[in-house]
Short mmCIF file of C-alpha atoms and ligand atoms in Angstrom, two decimals:
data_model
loop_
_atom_site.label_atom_id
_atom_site.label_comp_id
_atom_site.label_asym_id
_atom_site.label_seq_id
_atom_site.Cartn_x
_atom_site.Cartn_y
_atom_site.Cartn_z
CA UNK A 1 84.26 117.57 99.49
CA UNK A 2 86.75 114.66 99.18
CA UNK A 3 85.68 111.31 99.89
CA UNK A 4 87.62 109.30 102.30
CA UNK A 5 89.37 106.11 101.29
CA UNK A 6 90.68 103.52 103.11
CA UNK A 7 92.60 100.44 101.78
CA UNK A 8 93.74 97.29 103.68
CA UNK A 9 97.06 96.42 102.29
CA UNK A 10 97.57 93.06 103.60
CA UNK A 11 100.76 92.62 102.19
CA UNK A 12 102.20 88.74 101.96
CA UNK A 13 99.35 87.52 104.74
CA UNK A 14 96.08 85.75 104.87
CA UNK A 15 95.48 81.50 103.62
CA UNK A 16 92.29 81.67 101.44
CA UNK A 17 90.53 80.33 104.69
CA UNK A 18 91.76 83.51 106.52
CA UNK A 19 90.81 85.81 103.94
CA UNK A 20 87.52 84.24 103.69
CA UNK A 21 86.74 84.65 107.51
CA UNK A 22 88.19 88.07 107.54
CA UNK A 23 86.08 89.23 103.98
CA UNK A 24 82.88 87.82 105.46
CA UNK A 25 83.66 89.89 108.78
CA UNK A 26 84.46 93.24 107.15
CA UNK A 27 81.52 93.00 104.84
CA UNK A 28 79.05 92.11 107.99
CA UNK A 29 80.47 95.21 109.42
CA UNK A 30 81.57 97.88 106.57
CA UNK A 31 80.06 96.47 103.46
CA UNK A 32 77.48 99.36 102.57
CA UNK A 33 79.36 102.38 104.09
CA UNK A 34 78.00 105.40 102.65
CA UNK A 35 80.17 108.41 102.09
CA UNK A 36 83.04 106.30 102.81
CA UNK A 37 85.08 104.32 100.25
CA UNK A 38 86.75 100.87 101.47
CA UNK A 39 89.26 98.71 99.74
CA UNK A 40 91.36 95.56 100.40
CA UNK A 41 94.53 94.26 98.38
CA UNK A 42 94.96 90.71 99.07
CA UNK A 43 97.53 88.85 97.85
CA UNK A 44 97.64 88.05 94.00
CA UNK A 45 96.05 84.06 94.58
CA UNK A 46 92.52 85.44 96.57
CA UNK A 47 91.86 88.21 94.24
CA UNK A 48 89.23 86.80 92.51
CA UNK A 49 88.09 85.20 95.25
CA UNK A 50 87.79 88.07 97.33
CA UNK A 51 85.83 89.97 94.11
CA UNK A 52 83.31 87.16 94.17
CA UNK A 53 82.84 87.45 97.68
CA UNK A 54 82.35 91.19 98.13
CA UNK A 55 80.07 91.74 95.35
CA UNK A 56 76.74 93.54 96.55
CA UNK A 57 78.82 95.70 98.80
CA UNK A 58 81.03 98.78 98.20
CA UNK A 59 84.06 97.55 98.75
CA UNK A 60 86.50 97.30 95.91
CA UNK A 61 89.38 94.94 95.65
CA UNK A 62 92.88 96.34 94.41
CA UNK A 63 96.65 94.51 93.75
CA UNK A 64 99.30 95.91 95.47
CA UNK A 65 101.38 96.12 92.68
CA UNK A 66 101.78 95.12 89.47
CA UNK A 67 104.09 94.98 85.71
CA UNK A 68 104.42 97.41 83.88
CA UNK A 69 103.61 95.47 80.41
CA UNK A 70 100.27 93.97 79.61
CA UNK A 71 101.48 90.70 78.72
CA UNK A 72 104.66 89.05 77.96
CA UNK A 73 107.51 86.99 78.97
CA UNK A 74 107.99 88.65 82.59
CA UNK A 75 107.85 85.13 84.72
CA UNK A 76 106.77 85.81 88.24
CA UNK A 77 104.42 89.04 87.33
CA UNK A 78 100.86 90.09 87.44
CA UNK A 79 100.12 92.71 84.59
CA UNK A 80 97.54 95.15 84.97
CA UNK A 81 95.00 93.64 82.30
CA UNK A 82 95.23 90.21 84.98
CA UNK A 83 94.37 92.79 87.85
CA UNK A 84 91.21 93.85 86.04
CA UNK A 85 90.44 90.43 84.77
CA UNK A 86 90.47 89.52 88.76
CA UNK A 87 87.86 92.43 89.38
CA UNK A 88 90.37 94.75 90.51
CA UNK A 89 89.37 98.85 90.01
CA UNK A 90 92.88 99.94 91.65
CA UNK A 91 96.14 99.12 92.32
CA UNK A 92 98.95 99.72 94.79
CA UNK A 93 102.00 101.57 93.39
CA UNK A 94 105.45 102.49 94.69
CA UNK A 95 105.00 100.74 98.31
CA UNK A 96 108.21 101.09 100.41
CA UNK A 97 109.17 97.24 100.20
CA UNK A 98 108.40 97.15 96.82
CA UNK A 99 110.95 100.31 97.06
CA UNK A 100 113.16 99.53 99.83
CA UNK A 101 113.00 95.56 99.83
CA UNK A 102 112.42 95.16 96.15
CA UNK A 103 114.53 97.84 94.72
CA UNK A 104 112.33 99.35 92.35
CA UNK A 105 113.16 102.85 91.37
CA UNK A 106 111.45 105.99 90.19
CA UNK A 107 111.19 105.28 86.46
CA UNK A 108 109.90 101.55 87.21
CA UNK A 109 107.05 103.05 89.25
CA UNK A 110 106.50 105.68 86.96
CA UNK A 111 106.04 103.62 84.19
CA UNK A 112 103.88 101.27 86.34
CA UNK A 113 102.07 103.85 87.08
CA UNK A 114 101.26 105.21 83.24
CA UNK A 115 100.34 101.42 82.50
CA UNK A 116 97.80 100.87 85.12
CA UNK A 117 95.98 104.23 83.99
CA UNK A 118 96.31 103.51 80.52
CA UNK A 119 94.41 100.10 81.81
CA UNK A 120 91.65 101.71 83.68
CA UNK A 121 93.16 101.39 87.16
CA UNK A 122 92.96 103.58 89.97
CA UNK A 123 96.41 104.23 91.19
CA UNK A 124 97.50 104.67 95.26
CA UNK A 125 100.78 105.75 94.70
CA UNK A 126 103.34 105.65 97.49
CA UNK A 127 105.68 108.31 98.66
CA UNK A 128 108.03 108.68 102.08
CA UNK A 129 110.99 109.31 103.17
CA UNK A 130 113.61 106.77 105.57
CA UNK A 131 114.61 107.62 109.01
CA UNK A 132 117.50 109.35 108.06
CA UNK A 133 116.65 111.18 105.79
CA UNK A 134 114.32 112.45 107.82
CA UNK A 135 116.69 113.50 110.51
CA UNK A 136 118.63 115.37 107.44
CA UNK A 137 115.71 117.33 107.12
CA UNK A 138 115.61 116.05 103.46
CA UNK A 139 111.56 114.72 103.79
CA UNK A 140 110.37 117.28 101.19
CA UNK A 141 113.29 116.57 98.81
CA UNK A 142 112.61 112.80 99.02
CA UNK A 143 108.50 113.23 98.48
CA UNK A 144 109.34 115.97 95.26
CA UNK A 145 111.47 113.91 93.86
CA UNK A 146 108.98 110.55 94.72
CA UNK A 147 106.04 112.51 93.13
CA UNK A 148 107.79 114.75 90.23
CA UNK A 149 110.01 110.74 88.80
CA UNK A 150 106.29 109.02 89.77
CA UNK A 151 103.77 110.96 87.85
CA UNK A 152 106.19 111.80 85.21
CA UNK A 153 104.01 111.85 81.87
CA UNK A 154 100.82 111.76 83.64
CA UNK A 155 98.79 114.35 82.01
CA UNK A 156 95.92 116.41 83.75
CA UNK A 157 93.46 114.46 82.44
CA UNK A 158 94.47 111.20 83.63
CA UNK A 159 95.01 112.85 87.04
CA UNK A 160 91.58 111.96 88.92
CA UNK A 161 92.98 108.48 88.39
CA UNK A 162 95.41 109.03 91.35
CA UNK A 163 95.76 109.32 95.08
CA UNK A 164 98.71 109.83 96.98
CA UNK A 165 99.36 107.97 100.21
CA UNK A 166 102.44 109.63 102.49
CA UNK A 167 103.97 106.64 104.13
CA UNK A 168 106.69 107.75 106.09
CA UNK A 169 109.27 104.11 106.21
CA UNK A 170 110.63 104.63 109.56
CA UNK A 171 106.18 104.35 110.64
CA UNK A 172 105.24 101.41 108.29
CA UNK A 173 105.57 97.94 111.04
CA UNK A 174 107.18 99.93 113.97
CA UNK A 175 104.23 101.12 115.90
CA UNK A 176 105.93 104.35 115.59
CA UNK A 177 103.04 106.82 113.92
CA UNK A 178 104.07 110.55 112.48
CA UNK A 179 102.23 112.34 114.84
CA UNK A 180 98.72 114.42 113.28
CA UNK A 181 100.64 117.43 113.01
CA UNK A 182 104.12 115.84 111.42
CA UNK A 183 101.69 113.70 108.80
CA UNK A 184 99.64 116.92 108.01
CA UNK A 185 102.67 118.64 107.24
CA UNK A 186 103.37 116.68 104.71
CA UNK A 187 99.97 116.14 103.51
CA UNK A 188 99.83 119.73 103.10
CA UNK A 189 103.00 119.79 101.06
CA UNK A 190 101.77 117.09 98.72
CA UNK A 191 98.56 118.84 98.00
CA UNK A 192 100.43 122.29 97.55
CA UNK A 193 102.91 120.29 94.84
CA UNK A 194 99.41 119.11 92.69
CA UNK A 195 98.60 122.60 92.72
CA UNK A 196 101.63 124.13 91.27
CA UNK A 197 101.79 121.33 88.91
CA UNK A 198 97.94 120.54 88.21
CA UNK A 199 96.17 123.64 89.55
CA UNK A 200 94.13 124.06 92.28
CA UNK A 201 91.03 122.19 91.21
CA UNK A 202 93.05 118.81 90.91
CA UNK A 203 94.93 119.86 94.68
CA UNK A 204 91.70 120.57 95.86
CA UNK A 205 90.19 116.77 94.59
CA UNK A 206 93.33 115.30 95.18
CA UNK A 207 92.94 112.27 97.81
CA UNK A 208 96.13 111.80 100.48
CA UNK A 209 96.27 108.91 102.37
CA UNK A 210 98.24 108.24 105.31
CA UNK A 211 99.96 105.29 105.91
CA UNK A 212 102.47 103.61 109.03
CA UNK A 213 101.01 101.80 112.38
CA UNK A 214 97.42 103.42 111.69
CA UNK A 215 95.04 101.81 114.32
CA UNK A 216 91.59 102.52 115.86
CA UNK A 217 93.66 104.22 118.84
CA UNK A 218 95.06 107.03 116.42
CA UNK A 219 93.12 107.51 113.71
CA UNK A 220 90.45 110.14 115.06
CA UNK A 221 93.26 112.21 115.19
CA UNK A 222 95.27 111.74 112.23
CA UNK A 223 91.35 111.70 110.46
CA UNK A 224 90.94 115.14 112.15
CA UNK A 225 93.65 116.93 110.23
CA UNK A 226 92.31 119.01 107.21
CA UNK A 227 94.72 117.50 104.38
CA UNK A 228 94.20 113.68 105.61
CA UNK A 229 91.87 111.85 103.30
CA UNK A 230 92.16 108.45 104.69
CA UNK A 231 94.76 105.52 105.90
CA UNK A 232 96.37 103.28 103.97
CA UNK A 233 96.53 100.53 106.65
CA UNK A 234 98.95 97.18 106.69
CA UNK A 235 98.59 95.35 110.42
CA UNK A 236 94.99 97.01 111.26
CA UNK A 237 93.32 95.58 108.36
CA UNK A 238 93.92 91.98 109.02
CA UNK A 239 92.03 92.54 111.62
CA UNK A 240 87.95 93.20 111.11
CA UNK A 241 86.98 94.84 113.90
CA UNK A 242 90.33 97.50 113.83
CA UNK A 243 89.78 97.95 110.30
CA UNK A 244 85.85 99.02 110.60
CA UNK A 245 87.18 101.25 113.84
CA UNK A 246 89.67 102.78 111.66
CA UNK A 247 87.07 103.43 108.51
CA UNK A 248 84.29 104.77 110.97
CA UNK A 249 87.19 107.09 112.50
CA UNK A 250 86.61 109.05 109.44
CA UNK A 251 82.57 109.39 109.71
CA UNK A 252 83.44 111.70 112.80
CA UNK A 253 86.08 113.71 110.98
CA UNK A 254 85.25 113.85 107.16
CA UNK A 255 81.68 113.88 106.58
CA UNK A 256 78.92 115.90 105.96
P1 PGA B 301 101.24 99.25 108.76
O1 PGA B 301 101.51 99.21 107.16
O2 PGA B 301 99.86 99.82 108.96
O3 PGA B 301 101.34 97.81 109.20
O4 PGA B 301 102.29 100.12 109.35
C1 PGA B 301 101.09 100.23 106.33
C2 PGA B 301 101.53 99.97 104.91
O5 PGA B 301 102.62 99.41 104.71
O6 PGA B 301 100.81 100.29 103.94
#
Protein backbone atom coordinates (compact mmCIF):
# COMPACT_ATOMS: atom_id res chain seq x y z
CA UNK A 1 0.00 0.00 0.00
CA UNK A 2 1.60 3.33 -1.08
CA UNK A 3 1.41 6.19 1.07
CA UNK A 4 0.11 9.35 -0.29
CA UNK A 5 2.24 12.47 -0.49
CA UNK A 6 1.46 15.78 -0.96
CA UNK A 7 3.91 18.74 -1.30
CA UNK A 8 3.14 22.51 -1.42
CA UNK A 9 5.51 23.95 -3.87
CA UNK A 10 5.18 27.52 -3.24
CA UNK A 11 7.44 28.53 -5.73
CA UNK A 12 8.91 32.40 -5.50
CA UNK A 13 5.82 33.41 -2.89
CA UNK A 14 5.25 33.96 0.75
CA UNK A 15 7.22 37.18 3.14
CA UNK A 16 8.40 35.31 6.32
CA UNK A 17 5.19 36.93 7.91
CA UNK A 18 3.07 35.05 5.27
CA UNK A 19 4.72 31.89 5.66
CA UNK A 20 4.45 32.14 9.29
CA UNK A 21 0.57 32.69 9.22
CA UNK A 22 0.15 30.12 6.58
CA UNK A 23 2.67 27.31 8.62
CA UNK A 24 0.76 27.97 11.82
CA UNK A 25 -2.62 27.40 9.79
CA UNK A 26 -1.63 24.16 8.02
CA UNK A 27 -0.18 22.71 11.15
CA UNK A 28 -3.58 23.66 13.23
CA UNK A 29 -5.26 21.79 10.52
CA UNK A 30 -2.89 18.89 8.94
CA UNK A 31 -0.06 18.70 11.36
CA UNK A 32 -0.55 15.00 12.72
CA UNK A 33 -2.17 13.38 9.60
CA UNK A 34 -1.85 9.80 9.89
CA UNK A 35 -1.44 7.65 6.85
CA UNK A 36 -0.88 10.70 4.95
CA UNK A 37 2.50 12.34 4.27
CA UNK A 38 2.57 16.35 3.90
CA UNK A 39 5.34 18.57 2.74
CA UNK A 40 5.98 22.27 1.94
CA UNK A 41 9.00 23.85 -0.11
CA UNK A 42 9.27 27.38 0.77
CA UNK A 43 11.51 29.51 -0.64
CA UNK A 44 15.34 29.08 0.18
CA UNK A 45 15.28 32.30 3.08
CA UNK A 46 12.17 30.52 5.43
CA UNK A 47 13.56 27.12 5.32
CA UNK A 48 14.81 26.98 8.54
CA UNK A 49 12.30 28.88 9.75
CA UNK A 50 9.62 26.86 8.58
CA UNK A 51 11.70 23.53 10.14
CA UNK A 52 11.62 25.24 13.51
CA UNK A 53 8.13 25.90 13.26
CA UNK A 54 6.74 22.53 12.18
CA UNK A 55 8.62 20.44 14.48
CA UNK A 56 6.21 18.11 16.61
CA UNK A 57 4.17 17.55 13.53
CA UNK A 58 4.61 15.34 10.42
CA UNK A 59 5.17 17.60 8.07
CA UNK A 60 8.53 17.74 6.40
CA UNK A 61 10.06 20.72 4.75
CA UNK A 62 11.82 20.23 1.22
CA UNK A 63 13.85 22.90 -1.38
CA UNK A 64 12.61 23.05 -4.61
CA UNK A 65 15.73 22.69 -6.13
CA UNK A 66 19.07 22.72 -5.59
CA UNK A 67 23.23 22.46 -7.03
CA UNK A 68 24.49 19.83 -7.98
CA UNK A 69 27.97 20.24 -5.94
CA UNK A 70 28.19 20.23 -2.19
CA UNK A 71 30.07 23.27 -1.88
CA UNK A 72 32.00 25.56 -4.01
CA UNK A 73 32.26 28.64 -5.95
CA UNK A 74 28.62 28.43 -7.61
CA UNK A 75 27.38 32.18 -6.46
CA UNK A 76 23.64 32.30 -6.31
CA UNK A 77 23.15 28.36 -5.29
CA UNK A 78 21.87 26.30 -2.48
CA UNK A 79 23.75 22.83 -2.36
CA UNK A 80 22.17 19.93 -1.03
CA UNK A 81 24.35 19.62 2.29
CA UNK A 82 22.67 23.59 2.98
CA UNK A 83 19.17 21.89 2.30
CA UNK A 84 19.80 19.35 5.05
CA UNK A 85 21.56 21.76 7.27
CA UNK A 86 18.03 23.81 6.96
CA UNK A 87 16.12 20.54 8.10
CA UNK A 88 15.18 19.63 4.75
CA UNK A 89 14.47 15.49 4.14
CA UNK A 90 13.60 16.18 0.27
CA UNK A 91 14.01 18.18 -2.48
CA UNK A 92 12.30 19.32 -5.66
CA UNK A 93 13.99 18.24 -8.92
CA UNK A 94 13.47 18.94 -12.62
CA UNK A 95 10.36 21.47 -12.11
CA UNK A 96 9.15 22.85 -15.50
CA UNK A 97 10.46 26.54 -14.84
CA UNK A 98 13.46 25.34 -13.56
CA UNK A 99 13.18 23.42 -17.15
CA UNK A 100 11.34 25.69 -19.30
CA UNK A 101 12.20 29.18 -17.61
CA UNK A 102 15.59 28.22 -16.33
CA UNK A 103 16.88 26.08 -19.06
CA UNK A 104 18.18 23.28 -17.27
CA UNK A 105 18.53 20.13 -19.22
CA UNK A 106 18.48 16.40 -18.70
CA UNK A 107 22.07 15.80 -17.59
CA UNK A 108 21.87 18.95 -15.09
CA UNK A 109 18.87 17.30 -13.41
CA UNK A 110 20.28 14.07 -13.57
CA UNK A 111 23.22 14.91 -11.90
CA UNK A 112 21.17 16.95 -9.38
CA UNK A 113 19.42 14.28 -8.85
CA UNK A 114 22.50 11.62 -8.03
CA UNK A 115 23.81 14.49 -5.61
CA UNK A 116 20.81 14.95 -3.51
CA UNK A 117 20.63 11.01 -2.98
CA UNK A 118 24.14 10.69 -2.44
CA UNK A 119 23.20 13.51 0.40
CA UNK A 120 20.36 11.74 1.98
CA UNK A 121 17.56 13.59 0.17
CA UNK A 122 14.37 12.43 -0.94
CA UNK A 123 13.99 13.36 -4.53
CA UNK A 124 10.36 14.56 -6.34
CA UNK A 125 11.50 14.50 -9.65
CA UNK A 126 9.58 16.29 -12.37
CA UNK A 127 8.49 15.04 -15.72
CA UNK A 128 5.81 16.52 -18.54
CA UNK A 129 5.43 17.26 -21.65
CA UNK A 130 4.44 21.13 -23.43
CA UNK A 131 1.28 21.76 -25.22
CA UNK A 132 2.54 20.87 -28.35
CA UNK A 133 4.04 18.25 -27.93
CA UNK A 134 1.23 16.98 -26.64
CA UNK A 135 -0.91 17.64 -29.63
CA UNK A 136 2.06 15.66 -31.62
CA UNK A 137 1.14 12.86 -29.68
CA UNK A 138 4.84 12.84 -28.50
CA UNK A 139 3.77 12.81 -24.36
CA UNK A 140 5.32 9.34 -23.86
CA UNK A 141 8.48 10.19 -25.85
CA UNK A 142 8.96 13.41 -23.81
CA UNK A 143 8.29 11.51 -20.16
CA UNK A 144 10.91 8.35 -21.47
CA UNK A 145 13.25 10.45 -22.37
CA UNK A 146 12.55 12.90 -18.96
CA UNK A 147 12.83 9.70 -16.79
CA UNK A 148 15.50 7.38 -18.78
CA UNK A 149 18.33 11.25 -19.01
CA UNK A 150 16.83 11.87 -15.12
CA UNK A 151 17.54 8.73 -13.28
CA UNK A 152 20.45 7.95 -15.38
CA UNK A 153 23.00 6.17 -12.88
CA UNK A 154 20.52 5.75 -10.24
CA UNK A 155 20.93 2.27 -9.14
CA UNK A 156 18.08 0.02 -7.61
CA UNK A 157 19.11 0.56 -4.41
CA UNK A 158 18.99 4.17 -4.25
CA UNK A 159 15.57 3.92 -5.93
CA UNK A 160 13.10 4.17 -2.77
CA UNK A 161 14.75 7.57 -2.61
CA UNK A 162 12.49 8.78 -5.51
CA UNK A 163 9.01 9.79 -6.54
CA UNK A 164 7.90 10.88 -9.71
CA UNK A 165 5.46 13.74 -10.10
CA UNK A 166 3.75 13.97 -13.90
CA UNK A 167 3.29 17.64 -14.39
CA UNK A 168 1.91 18.15 -17.61
CA UNK A 169 3.30 22.28 -18.56
CA UNK A 170 0.40 23.29 -20.53
CA UNK A 171 -1.72 22.41 -16.56
CA UNK A 172 0.90 24.02 -14.19
CA UNK A 173 -0.81 28.07 -13.58
CA UNK A 174 -3.58 27.71 -16.29
CA UNK A 175 -6.43 26.28 -14.38
CA UNK A 176 -6.43 23.86 -17.13
CA UNK A 177 -6.18 20.19 -15.19
CA UNK A 178 -5.41 16.75 -17.35
CA UNK A 179 -8.50 15.27 -16.75
CA UNK A 180 -8.43 11.78 -14.12
CA UNK A 181 -8.35 9.64 -16.99
CA UNK A 182 -5.59 11.72 -19.27
CA UNK A 183 -3.29 12.02 -15.81
CA UNK A 184 -3.82 8.23 -15.07
CA UNK A 185 -2.68 7.46 -18.36
CA UNK A 186 0.32 8.66 -17.83
CA UNK A 187 0.68 7.66 -14.35
CA UNK A 188 0.21 4.28 -15.55
CA UNK A 189 2.94 4.64 -18.12
CA UNK A 190 5.42 5.93 -15.58
CA UNK A 191 4.86 3.10 -13.23
CA UNK A 192 5.00 0.49 -16.20
CA UNK A 193 8.63 2.25 -17.23
CA UNK A 194 10.01 1.49 -13.26
CA UNK A 195 8.97 -1.87 -13.88
CA UNK A 196 10.78 -2.70 -16.99
CA UNK A 197 13.68 -0.87 -15.67
CA UNK A 198 13.50 -1.64 -11.76
CA UNK A 199 11.07 -4.58 -11.57
CA UNK A 200 7.89 -4.78 -10.32
CA UNK A 201 8.50 -4.45 -6.61
CA UNK A 202 10.07 -0.86 -7.08
CA UNK A 203 6.79 -0.02 -9.80
CA UNK A 204 4.67 -1.36 -7.34
CA UNK A 205 6.33 1.15 -4.29
CA UNK A 206 6.93 3.68 -6.66
CA UNK A 207 5.05 7.06 -5.55
CA UNK A 208 3.49 9.35 -8.70
CA UNK A 209 2.40 12.56 -8.00
CA UNK A 210 0.31 14.70 -10.00
CA UNK A 211 0.87 18.09 -10.52
CA UNK A 212 -1.02 21.37 -12.65
CA UNK A 213 -4.13 23.53 -11.15
CA UNK A 214 -4.79 20.70 -8.42
CA UNK A 215 -7.52 22.16 -6.05
CA UNK A 216 -10.03 20.88 -3.44
CA UNK A 217 -12.67 20.95 -6.46
CA UNK A 218 -10.67 18.15 -8.43
CA UNK A 219 -8.74 16.26 -6.43
CA UNK A 220 -11.30 13.45 -5.23
CA UNK A 221 -11.16 12.56 -8.61
CA UNK A 222 -7.75 12.72 -9.77
CA UNK A 223 -7.10 10.93 -5.92
CA UNK A 224 -9.57 8.25 -7.15
CA UNK A 225 -7.47 6.95 -10.00
CA UNK A 226 -5.45 3.72 -9.10
CA UNK A 227 -1.83 4.99 -10.26
CA UNK A 228 -2.25 8.61 -8.49
CA UNK A 229 -0.28 8.78 -5.30
CA UNK A 230 -0.74 12.34 -4.47
CA UNK A 231 -0.54 16.18 -5.88
CA UNK A 232 2.20 18.11 -6.18
CA UNK A 233 0.35 21.45 -5.68
CA UNK A 234 1.71 25.24 -6.58
CA UNK A 235 -1.47 27.91 -6.14
CA UNK A 236 -3.57 25.50 -3.66
CA UNK A 237 -0.98 25.34 -1.12
CA UNK A 238 -0.62 28.96 -0.37
CA UNK A 239 -3.68 28.64 0.71
CA UNK A 240 -4.42 26.55 4.23
CA UNK A 241 -7.67 25.63 4.04
CA UNK A 242 -7.32 24.32 -0.03
CA UNK A 243 -4.26 22.67 0.86
CA UNK A 244 -5.81 20.51 3.97
CA UNK A 245 -9.00 19.95 1.38
CA UNK A 246 -6.65 18.73 -1.13
CA UNK A 247 -4.53 16.33 1.48
CA UNK A 248 -7.87 14.98 3.09
CA UNK A 249 -9.07 14.32 -0.69
CA UNK A 250 -6.79 11.44 -0.42
CA UNK A 251 -8.19 9.89 3.07
CA UNK A 252 -11.38 9.07 0.89
CA UNK A 253 -9.43 7.58 -2.00
CA UNK A 254 -6.09 6.00 -0.69
CA UNK A 255 -6.49 4.63 2.64
CA UNK A 256 -7.09 1.73 4.46
P1 LIG B 1 -0.10 24.78 -9.79
O1 LIG B 1 1.48 24.42 -9.77
O2 LIG B 1 -0.77 23.88 -8.79
O3 LIG B 1 -0.16 26.24 -9.40
O4 LIG B 1 -0.57 24.53 -11.18
C1 LIG B 1 1.92 23.10 -9.65
C2 LIG B 1 3.42 23.05 -9.72
O5 LIG B 1 4.03 23.84 -10.46
O6 LIG B 1 4.08 22.23 -9.04
Amino acid sequence: MRIPLFVGNWKMHMTRAEAEELLISLKEKAGNVEGIDVGVCPSFPYLSFATELLVGTNIKVGGQNMAWENSGAFTGEVSPVQLRDSGCSFVILGHSERRHVFGETNEMINKKVKRAVEQGLNVILCVGEKLNEREQGRTEDIVNSQLQAGLKGVDISMIDKITIAYEPVWAIGTGKTATPEMAEDVHAFIRNWFKTEFGKSAADELRIQYGGSVKPENSSQLMAQPDIDGALVGGASLDAESFTQIIFSAAENKQE
